[in-house]
Each structure stands twice: as C-alpha cells, then as structure tokens.
XYZ file of C-alpha atoms in Angstrom:
528
model
C 11.343 32.713 -17.962
C 13.109 30.133 -20.134
C 11.424 26.717 -20.206
C 13.914 23.897 -19.802
C 13.061 20.378 -21.073
C 12.307 19.400 -17.458
C 9.838 22.273 -17.020
C 8.156 21.389 -20.314
C 7.834 17.783 -19.174
C 6.359 18.875 -15.863
C 3.828 21.217 -17.481
C 2.763 18.530 -19.965
C 2.081 16.002 -17.199
C 0.464 18.563 -14.886
C -1.975 19.567 -17.662
C -3.420 16.051 -17.511
C -4.156 16.380 -13.763
C -5.306 19.983 -13.261
C -7.337 19.281 -10.097
C -4.735 17.072 -8.413
C -1.494 17.901 -6.587
C 1.344 16.469 -8.680
C 4.187 14.749 -6.795
C 6.950 14.998 -9.421
C 9.873 12.640 -8.771
C 13.326 14.236 -8.968
C 15.975 11.859 -7.641
C 15.308 11.196 -3.965
C 12.573 13.843 -3.682
C 9.040 14.523 -4.829
C 8.855 18.149 -5.937
C 5.803 20.369 -6.404
C 5.800 23.565 -8.447
C 3.776 26.718 -9.059
C 0.228 26.726 -7.612
C 0.620 23.143 -6.406
C 3.642 24.157 -4.346
C 1.830 27.129 -2.771
C -1.138 24.972 -1.725
C 0.818 21.858 -0.752
C 3.343 23.763 1.388
C 0.446 24.866 3.604
C -1.244 21.454 3.699
C 2.034 19.605 4.401
C 3.479 22.342 6.632
C 6.767 22.512 4.724
C 8.790 25.493 3.554
C 7.871 27.157 0.275
C 10.924 28.227 -1.754
C 11.571 29.734 -5.169
C 13.883 28.762 -7.982
C 14.233 31.181 -10.886
C 11.060 32.846 -9.694
C 8.992 29.633 -9.576
C 7.387 28.585 -6.272
C 8.412 25.073 -5.276
C 8.505 22.699 -2.321
C 9.589 19.122 -1.899
C 9.583 16.094 0.416
C 11.888 13.010 0.576
C 10.391 10.089 -1.337
C 10.905 7.677 1.586
C 8.844 9.924 3.893
C 6.155 10.812 1.351
C 3.395 8.868 3.147
C 3.458 11.243 6.108
C 2.882 14.228 3.828
C 0.324 12.508 1.620
C -1.695 11.705 4.751
C -1.932 15.416 5.546
C -3.103 16.198 2.016
C -5.733 13.441 2.027
C -7.035 14.611 5.421
C -7.915 17.896 3.723
C -9.901 15.986 1.046
C -7.319 16.617 -1.687
C -5.758 14.054 -4.029
C -2.181 13.330 -5.114
C -0.921 12.212 -8.542
C 2.339 10.280 -8.070
C 4.673 10.889 -11.020
C 7.658 8.512 -11.081
C 10.849 8.180 -13.116
C 9.994 5.178 -15.286
C 13.438 4.617 -16.766
C 16.941 4.307 -15.351
C 18.505 7.813 -15.298
C 21.921 6.323 -16.123
C 20.543 4.887 -19.364
C 18.290 7.781 -20.351
C 19.047 9.686 -23.535
C 18.184 13.258 -22.700
C 15.538 13.869 -20.049
C 14.415 10.928 -17.916
C 10.998 9.600 -18.889
C 8.343 10.226 -16.247
C 4.662 9.368 -15.953
C 1.894 9.263 -13.366
C 1.664 5.715 -12.046
C -1.197 6.269 -9.627
C -3.575 8.898 -8.318
C -4.086 8.602 -4.550
C -7.495 9.898 -3.520
C -9.223 9.728 -0.107
C -11.244 6.718 -1.279
C -8.468 4.736 -3.023
C -5.811 4.593 -0.298
C -4.159 1.211 0.305
C -1.151 2.135 2.465
C -1.456 0.940 6.071
C 0.038 4.097 7.526
C -2.642 6.199 5.788
C -5.573 4.129 7.082
C -7.316 3.283 10.323
C -6.911 -0.450 10.935
C -10.280 -0.790 12.678
C -12.373 0.865 10.002
C -13.124 0.379 6.326
C -12.365 3.112 3.821
C -15.122 3.051 1.227
C -15.376 4.685 -2.164
C -19.082 5.012 -3.075
C -20.503 5.397 -6.556
C -24.051 6.749 -6.932
C -26.416 6.598 -9.894
C -29.993 7.946 -10.180
C -32.501 5.575 -11.770
C -35.696 7.569 -12.322
C -38.591 6.419 -10.160
C -36.602 3.379 -9.008
C -34.482 5.543 -6.737
C -30.688 5.325 -6.619
C -28.015 2.711 -7.107
C -25.150 2.576 -4.604
C -21.919 0.639 -4.910
C -19.347 0.542 -2.101
C -15.762 -0.605 -2.666
C -12.949 -0.595 -0.123
C -9.838 -0.691 -2.302
C -7.694 -1.504 0.750
C -9.620 -4.668 1.726
C -11.548 -5.702 -1.393
C -14.939 -5.388 0.337
C -17.370 -4.826 -2.542
C -21.138 -4.434 -2.107
C -24.100 -2.656 -3.666
C -27.793 -1.988 -3.156
C -30.653 0.217 -4.280
C -32.201 2.967 -2.145
C -35.702 4.126 -3.015
C -35.363 7.605 -1.503
C -32.812 10.266 -0.563
C -33.560 9.577 3.099
C -32.556 5.910 2.745
C -29.583 6.974 0.657
C -28.401 9.247 3.468
C -28.856 6.534 6.112
C -26.841 3.987 4.148
C -23.972 6.344 3.303
C -23.783 7.519 6.919
C -23.669 3.873 8.072
C -20.686 3.068 5.873
C -17.302 4.731 6.542
C -17.215 6.556 3.194
C -14.216 8.714 2.250
C -15.113 9.712 -1.295
C -18.040 9.664 -3.753
C -18.316 9.256 -7.527
C -21.308 10.863 -9.297
C -22.595 11.255 -12.866
C -21.567 14.623 -14.275
C -25.104 15.885 -14.932
C -26.685 14.574 -11.715
C -27.087 18.003 -10.109
C -29.532 16.734 -7.494
C -27.028 14.126 -6.276
C -24.220 16.678 -6.224
C -26.389 19.000 -4.123
C -27.369 16.085 -1.870
C -23.718 15.188 -1.163
C -22.700 18.829 -0.702
C -25.480 19.593 1.793
C -25.882 16.271 3.657
C -22.199 15.333 3.683
C -20.265 18.600 3.516
C -16.542 17.992 3.269
C -16.934 14.588 1.578
C -14.844 14.807 -1.624
C -16.800 13.866 -4.724
C -15.826 13.546 -8.361
C -18.013 13.791 -11.465
C -17.602 11.148 -14.172
C -19.000 11.491 -17.715
C -22.643 10.398 -17.843
C -22.155 7.839 -20.577
C -20.111 5.628 -18.235
C -23.308 5.200 -16.192
C -25.464 4.111 -19.145
C -26.667 0.492 -19.063
C -24.828 -0.773 -22.138
C -21.551 0.969 -21.308
C -21.615 0.158 -17.607
C -22.317 -3.556 -18.035
C -19.584 -3.987 -20.650
C -17.155 -2.015 -18.480
C -17.896 -4.079 -15.358
C -17.523 -7.386 -17.223
C -14.266 -6.228 -18.788
C -12.710 -4.821 -15.619
C -13.623 -7.722 -13.331
C -13.167 -10.483 -15.925
C -16.785 -11.653 -16.068
C -18.656 -13.270 -18.953
C -22.040 -12.447 -17.443
C -23.455 -10.307 -14.623
C -26.025 -12.914 -13.552
C -23.774 -14.269 -10.820
C -23.680 -10.803 -9.267
C -27.415 -10.200 -9.743
C -26.695 -7.058 -11.762
C -28.612 -8.320 -14.798
C -31.796 -7.292 -12.990
C -30.543 -4.255 -11.037
C -30.131 -1.415 -13.513
C -29.448 1.250 -10.889
C -26.670 -0.729 -9.200
C -25.027 -1.796 -12.467
C -25.041 1.878 -13.563
C -23.264 2.862 -10.351
C -20.747 0.039 -11.002
C -19.999 1.489 -14.424
C -19.108 4.881 -12.977
C -16.965 3.215 -10.318
C -15.013 1.222 -12.909
C -14.296 4.341 -14.954
C -13.016 6.160 -11.861
C -10.758 3.228 -10.928
C -9.318 3.083 -14.450
C -8.614 6.807 -14.327
C -6.954 6.860 -10.913
C -5.302 3.444 -10.631
C -3.973 3.262 -14.213
C -2.935 -0.295 -15.109
C -3.288 -1.602 -11.578
C -6.387 -3.733 -11.065
C -8.144 -3.580 -7.724
C -8.163 -6.803 -5.693
C -11.782 -7.471 -4.717
C -13.881 -10.054 -2.967
C -16.966 -11.424 -4.701
C -19.495 -8.633 -5.200
C -22.453 -8.882 -2.824
C -25.779 -7.386 -3.888
C -27.908 -6.770 -0.810
C -31.255 -5.267 0.109
C -31.589 -2.561 2.718
C -34.340 -4.629 4.351
C -31.827 -7.360 5.245
C -30.804 -5.461 8.373
C -32.260 -2.904 10.728
C -32.269 0.557 9.153
C -30.669 3.004 11.550
C -30.923 6.544 10.257
C -28.190 9.069 10.768
C -29.686 10.623 13.910
C -30.162 7.236 15.557
C -26.539 6.296 14.865
C -25.357 9.579 16.371
C -27.705 9.686 19.385
C -27.099 6.055 20.380
C -23.337 6.575 20.000
C -22.974 3.192 18.344
C -19.453 3.568 16.918
C -18.690 7.288 17.406
C -19.347 9.407 20.474
C -20.814 12.900 20.306
C -17.947 14.539 22.196
C -15.003 14.066 19.829
C -16.225 11.559 17.238
C -13.939 8.803 18.525
C -14.951 5.235 19.482
C -14.424 5.916 23.193
C -17.475 5.178 25.387
C -19.503 3.797 22.468
C -21.406 0.531 22.117
C -18.611 -0.683 19.856
C -15.908 0.022 22.466
C -17.923 -1.951 25.041
C -18.173 -4.973 22.748
C -14.709 -4.810 21.175
C -12.556 -7.680 22.353
C -11.475 -8.560 18.828
C -7.996 -9.974 18.200
C -7.581 -8.855 14.579
C -8.067 -5.730 12.482
C -10.323 -7.720 10.147
C -12.545 -8.736 13.056
C -12.658 -5.154 14.292
C -13.974 -3.900 10.946
C -16.524 -6.715 10.828
C -17.798 -5.851 14.305
C -18.303 -2.202 13.309
C -20.370 -3.425 10.366
C -22.480 -5.670 12.582
C -23.126 -2.937 15.140
C -24.320 -0.521 12.452
C -26.509 -3.113 10.708
C -28.212 -5.328 13.327
C -29.760 -8.502 11.949
C -33.552 -8.695 11.575
C -33.868 -12.205 10.113
C -34.788 -14.642 12.906
C -32.858 -17.574 11.405
C -29.710 -15.494 10.915
C -29.950 -14.184 14.485
C -30.356 -17.736 15.766
C -27.271 -18.954 13.865
C -25.138 -16.170 15.286
C -26.416 -16.646 18.853
C -25.825 -20.423 18.689
C -22.182 -19.785 17.743
C -21.702 -17.149 20.461
C -23.355 -19.369 23.086
C -21.141 -22.355 22.257
C -17.969 -20.291 22.513
C -19.010 -18.543 25.752
C -20.134 -21.775 27.409
C -16.906 -23.589 26.490
C -13.974 -21.684 28.038
C -11.442 -24.154 26.595
C -12.793 -23.555 23.066
C -12.726 -19.793 23.597
C -9.127 -19.929 24.811
C -8.000 -22.003 21.822
C -9.709 -19.674 19.339
C -8.311 -16.515 20.955
C -4.812 -18.019 21.004
C -5.111 -19.005 17.327
C -6.267 -15.540 16.285
C -3.573 -13.740 18.254
C -0.865 -12.345 15.984
C -2.817 -12.728 12.750
C -1.942 -9.973 10.282
C -4.401 -7.896 8.259
C -4.573 -10.281 5.304
C -7.182 -8.206 3.471
C -4.960 -5.161 3.243
C -1.785 -7.168 2.596
C -3.488 -8.807 -0.390
C -4.674 -5.426 -1.677
C -1.121 -4.046 -1.550
C 0.215 -7.219 -3.188
C -2.249 -6.876 -6.069
C -1.119 -3.266 -6.549
C 2.554 -4.228 -6.368
C 3.170 -1.951 -3.377
C 3.640 -4.459 -0.556
C 7.040 -4.998 1.033
C 8.760 -8.141 2.252
C 7.523 -7.651 5.803
C 3.955 -7.684 4.494
C 4.575 -11.092 2.962
C 6.247 -12.283 6.170
C 3.035 -11.275 7.973
C 1.006 -13.198 5.398
C 3.244 -16.236 5.797
C 2.934 -16.253 9.584
C -0.840 -15.780 9.338
C -1.210 -18.741 6.963
C 0.763 -20.859 9.422
C -1.898 -19.999 12.030
C -4.791 -21.379 9.957
C -4.239 -25.097 10.767
C -4.111 -24.141 14.441
C -7.425 -22.296 14.099
C -9.018 -25.229 12.258
C -7.855 -27.551 15.027
C -9.255 -25.192 17.662
C -12.664 -25.438 15.984
C -12.639 -29.248 15.837
C -15.830 -30.800 17.175
C -17.891 -27.578 17.260
C -21.662 -28.030 16.999
C -22.977 -24.586 15.986
C -23.722 -24.422 12.244
C -21.968 -21.055 11.792
C -18.766 -22.349 13.442
C -18.836 -25.537 11.348
C -19.133 -23.448 8.203
C -16.229 -21.215 9.226
C -14.040 -24.259 9.904
C -14.945 -25.834 6.566
C -14.116 -22.639 4.658
C -10.695 -22.122 6.252
C -7.959 -22.913 3.718
C -4.351 -22.972 5.026
C -2.961 -22.547 1.463
C 0.011 -24.743 2.354
C 1.704 -24.280 -1.028
C 1.632 -20.487 -0.645
C 2.950 -20.650 2.927
C 5.742 -23.032 1.849
C 6.750 -20.805 -1.075
C 6.909 -17.736 1.163
C 8.853 -19.697 3.773
C 11.439 -20.952 1.296
C 11.853 -17.524 -0.326
C 11.903 -14.890 2.402
C 14.451 -14.085 5.081
C 12.966 -13.690 8.546
C 14.000 -10.054 9.083
C 13.992 -8.342 5.684
C 14.471 -4.574 5.289
C 11.518 -2.258 4.640
C 12.744 -1.326 1.168
C 12.526 -3.935 -1.600
C 15.242 -2.669 -3.964
C 18.316 -2.953 -1.759
C 18.522 -6.730 -1.402
C 18.754 -8.957 1.707
C 15.189 -10.219 1.139
C 15.586 -13.651 -0.474
C 16.959 -16.712 1.354
C 19.977 -18.629 0.169
C 18.896 -21.723 -1.723
C 15.839 -20.160 -3.367
C 17.639 -19.101 -6.571
C 20.836 -20.666 -7.928
C 21.614 -17.473 -9.855
C 21.309 -15.409 -6.670
C 23.442 -17.893 -4.721
C 26.188 -17.556 -7.322
C 26.235 -13.761 -6.975
C 26.339 -14.090 -3.189
C 29.341 -16.410 -3.474
C 31.182 -13.981 -5.765
C 30.643 -11.040 -3.413
C 31.421 -13.150 -0.346
C 34.711 -14.470 -1.765
C 35.937 -11.000 -2.680
C 34.901 -9.608 0.707
C 36.813 -12.397 2.457
C 39.902 -11.519 0.401
C 39.617 -7.847 1.373
C 39.023 -8.633 5.046
C 42.234 -10.736 5.120
C 44.207 -8.080 3.206
C 44.737 -5.938 6.312
C 46.496 -8.620 8.362
C 48.444 -9.852 5.308
C 49.825 -6.408 4.471
C 50.584 -5.547 8.092
C 52.843 -8.573 8.342
C 54.338 -8.244 4.861
C 55.207 -4.538 5.200
C 55.786 -4.480 8.970
C 53.238 -1.664 9.451
C 51.145 -2.532 12.551
C 48.859 0.493 12.109
C 47.934 -0.268 8.463
C 44.148 -0.323 7.929
C 41.835 -1.338 5.106
C 38.677 0.792 4.971
C 35.769 1.804 2.762
C 33.682 4.895 2.092
C 31.118 5.735 -0.571
C 33.258 8.426 -2.183
C 36.605 6.635 -2.554
C 35.556 3.001 -2.236
C 38.036 0.568 -0.628
C 41.448 1.916 0.376
C 44.587 1.048 2.347
C 45.464 3.658 4.991
C 49.070 4.121 6.187
C 50.217 6.654 8.792
C 52.845 9.092 7.547
C 55.579 7.715 9.788
C 55.430 4.480 7.758
C 54.973 5.840 4.233
C 58.614 5.001 3.430
C 57.609 1.312 3.626
C 54.845 1.644 1.017
C 55.595 -0.570 -2.030
C 55.549 0.638 -5.646
C 52.243 -1.054 -6.498
C 50.418 1.217 -3.979
C 48.770 4.125 -5.822
C 48.107 7.238 -3.733
C 44.342 7.969 -3.554
C 43.910 10.579 -0.817
C 46.110 12.597 1.561
C 44.945 13.187 5.151
C 46.578 15.153 7.985
C 48.346 12.186 9.557
C 48.068 9.486 6.912
C 47.918 8.568 3.247
C 45.320 6.397 1.545
C 46.231 4.053 -1.310
C 44.676 1.566 -3.690
C 46.146 -1.309 -5.689
C 45.114 -2.865 -8.983
C 43.947 -6.025 -7.216
C 41.990 -4.092 -4.571
C 40.282 -2.068 -7.296
C 39.416 -5.215 -9.236
C 37.956 -6.861 -6.150
C 35.950 -3.712 -5.373
C 34.490 -3.621 -8.894
C 33.613 -7.289 -8.598
C 31.879 -6.795 -5.245
C 29.953 -3.713 -6.308
C 28.932 -5.310 -9.591
C 27.767 -8.476 -7.829
C 25.917 -6.477 -5.161
C 24.168 -4.379 -7.818
C 23.149 -7.445 -9.832
C 22.150 -9.236 -6.623
C 19.840 -6.388 -5.513
C 18.252 -6.192 -8.981
C 17.732 -9.962 -9.085
C 16.241 -10.031 -5.584
C 13.783 -7.307 -6.593
C 12.730 -9.341 -9.646
C 12.332 -12.475 -7.528
C 10.296 -10.570 -4.941
C 8.060 -9.029 -7.612
C 7.495 -12.476 -9.104
C 6.700 -13.848 -5.657
C-alpha cells in the first residue's frame, strides 16, 4: 500500500507512543488507525471502518471527552495529537505533534472525574532496609503529599486508603511490580528508567521541575526514599504532560503514625467510604456524615474519614470548632449560606495552569472569589482556634476578582475560539473591531427596507448562508425590476439571488472583523 505524506507523519508520531492510543487530529475529528483503531473501536463502542485496506475509526473533537472516559475506564491511555499550525498557511502537510498524554492518573477534565473524590497518581521507590517511599499527586487538584512505609503491609494500607488511579515504578523493581499486580490488579502502572529514582538525579529533577533552590523546606533532604519517588514522578509528568507544568499545593511530608492506620480489610469491612455491595458511597459512614456544600469539602471529608486523628491536641482543636458551629445555629447558617454555590477552585486552577479551562470556569472562579468576603464576615467573632486560623488565611484576591469581572461576559460560550467572551471596554482594539462589524451589520439590516422602497418590491429579502454569504433574494415575478448593479448569484425555483459590489464589500469587512475579533478574544482570554 502506498504511503502518503499523511500516513508517514502518522507512523512517525505513533512510533513515539507505542503503548498509547493515538488520537490523531484531522480537521474536526480525531482519527485512529491500524491496531489502535481495532482496539479503540471496541473500547469506545464506535464503528470500525477501512480506507484503502487500513482499519480506522474516528470521533468528533468536540465530543472526545466522552470517548476518552471510556478508554481511561479500561486503564488505557490516550496521546492527543493536534494540528499545531494553521492549515490555511501550511506549506505541504500540516504540522502535528502530541501535546499531552492523558492517563488514568493525570486527568484534569471535570467530566472525566468524580467531584467528590481525589484522583491520585502514586510514585513508589524501594529504599533497601528503610522500606519504600510513596509520593501522591492529584494533578486535578494539586494535592501533593509523601511518606515512607516500612513494610509492604503498610504500603498496601496507605495505597488502599488513597483513591489511586495509576502507579509509577522503577523499571527494575520487580518486587514492586509484582506487589501492584497481585495486591491491586487492574491498577495501571508504568515503569520509568531506574536512574530517574537515584538520589542525585531525583533531587535535581524535583528542584528544577518545582522551581526550588533547596529541598529542606519540603523535608526531602533527609528522606531519601520519598525524594527518590519524587524523581520518578517528575520524569513521568515531563513525559506525559510535555511543556505543561502541573499546578500543585505545597508538598506535605507526613508520617503514617500521624493518623490511625486502617488496613485494607478494616476499610472494607467497616464500609467507611465504599459499601461491599456495589462499591458506591451509599450506606457508608461517609454518606451518613456528608452534609458538605462544596466538592472540595467532600474530598476533604473522605480523607478525614479514612485517616482518623490520633493526636489529642489536634482532635481537641477540631472538636472545639465543630462544637462552636453546632452550638451557634446563626453561625452555622451564615457559613452554609456563604459556602453555597462555591465552585471547585482546586480543579479550575489546575485546568487554568494547563491552559485547558474555558470562560465558564473563570466565571465560576470569579463568583467564588466574590463569596470569600461573605465567608470571612460569617466567621467574625469566632472563638475556636481552628476557625480563627481559617478566617485569617482566607484571601479574597480582590484584584483577581476585579480583573475577571471587568474582562468576562456573564454568559460566555463553552468554546474559547469563537468569540463572545470578553466584555466591551476591556480592550480598545477589540472594541474597534466590534464597532466595524456592528456598523456594517447595521447597514445590511437596513438594506432590505431601503431596496424594497427603492425598487418597489415588497417581497425582497436580504439573507445569509455559509455557502453563498449575504444575498438579496427577489421572486421571479419581480425580476424585471432588478437594477443593473445586481449580479446574479443563485437561481431557485421561485426566486433569484443577487449580490452587489457594496454588499460584497460589507460582507468581507464583517467576516474579516469577526475573524480578527475571535482571534483577539482568544489571545486576551489566554493572557487572562
């Protein structure tokens, strides 16, 4: 079979991702070919076709999330290959490259995640007699923690406590690979070259990736096992996320002894967050306690249920806060009201850092920031130390809220490349383009009544379609009244469609302004 330039390009890119399903962008579709198409058609439940003997299947780019979810649920990964240059300006074949690899543990899209649960990627590193280093990172929220487990039993308990979707292991750590395969069958795991887990390499990699001058602030200067696991994690993120840096909260190094250790059997038998019937949260301890108002609070409560406090002072601080809220109905009402409607800021910020959020995400962030002063006011006069600390730490970020308010329309579209996102008054250049398009549109809208009167054709209409653009439509009984400057564009059964030089000029002006306006709005949004 003859290899076209497109096929050669596909094969070249696919060779770099042999274990991953390649979503190859062709216009408005993602296409899969050969073995990928055979496997993906079954996972996505779409038709498998053939072109020149090659198996292929495809999905619309705007609906790709639905199909990617099905692939991830089967513990497979997707490499997203985009057109990285404008096809209209390309010389020869359009340049394409993989911009991101979506794996079960690196998902950030809301519609691919459960809002009430974290989605952790765990990196494991053996450390001789000192046990194992574990690092957990939720790419979708920035939650970033690590600890050391002295035995495989403790390792199993901690991994089962955390909602882990994927594991990263050193390539030669056969014992760890066997441990994951037998204790957590079905959990996807990827091997990374051993040298990324070495002390020197891992510490340099962590400092470089997270912009640190020293690891002392994270406590990793004295935790070899955990810093090794961090090194493997960084390498995996660089490989899958390309140039996109993960948004993360400050790394927290913790000890397993900080909370009550609940082994896997205890978690299952007590039905703390999952029941034994169908694995859902129904009829669990969590479902009994869950009166949370936000997705962030829901995830925090799951964490608390699975790691009960054991430190007496910490327990006392939490109980003092709970007691004050429960014994003061007015305070409870104010806090609940303030929390109502708050968006999932953690995941919005993760998508913003990856450049994949949309305008509605930022609207949600704006409205959430506007709620912060109300929440601070609700907590005025509290006595419990934990509540005082929460109130002190709340930052309304007024300048961010004001910027978002001045920039964004209240009901923007879901897509970010078609315009109608940015408010008038935010950019003088954008306002000028809006005025140009608006003036020409006003001229066209008045053209119909002007020509009806001038030509004495009451049925004359001015219309628009994507194929022919703007046109003047005249029924055939009145075509004898059509002036010489009308140029015939299309003949219909009962009418003729015409254009004029002025109408064509106005159309070009509108379309040019609209195109420049949409491009400018996208740049402004990206900058925002």
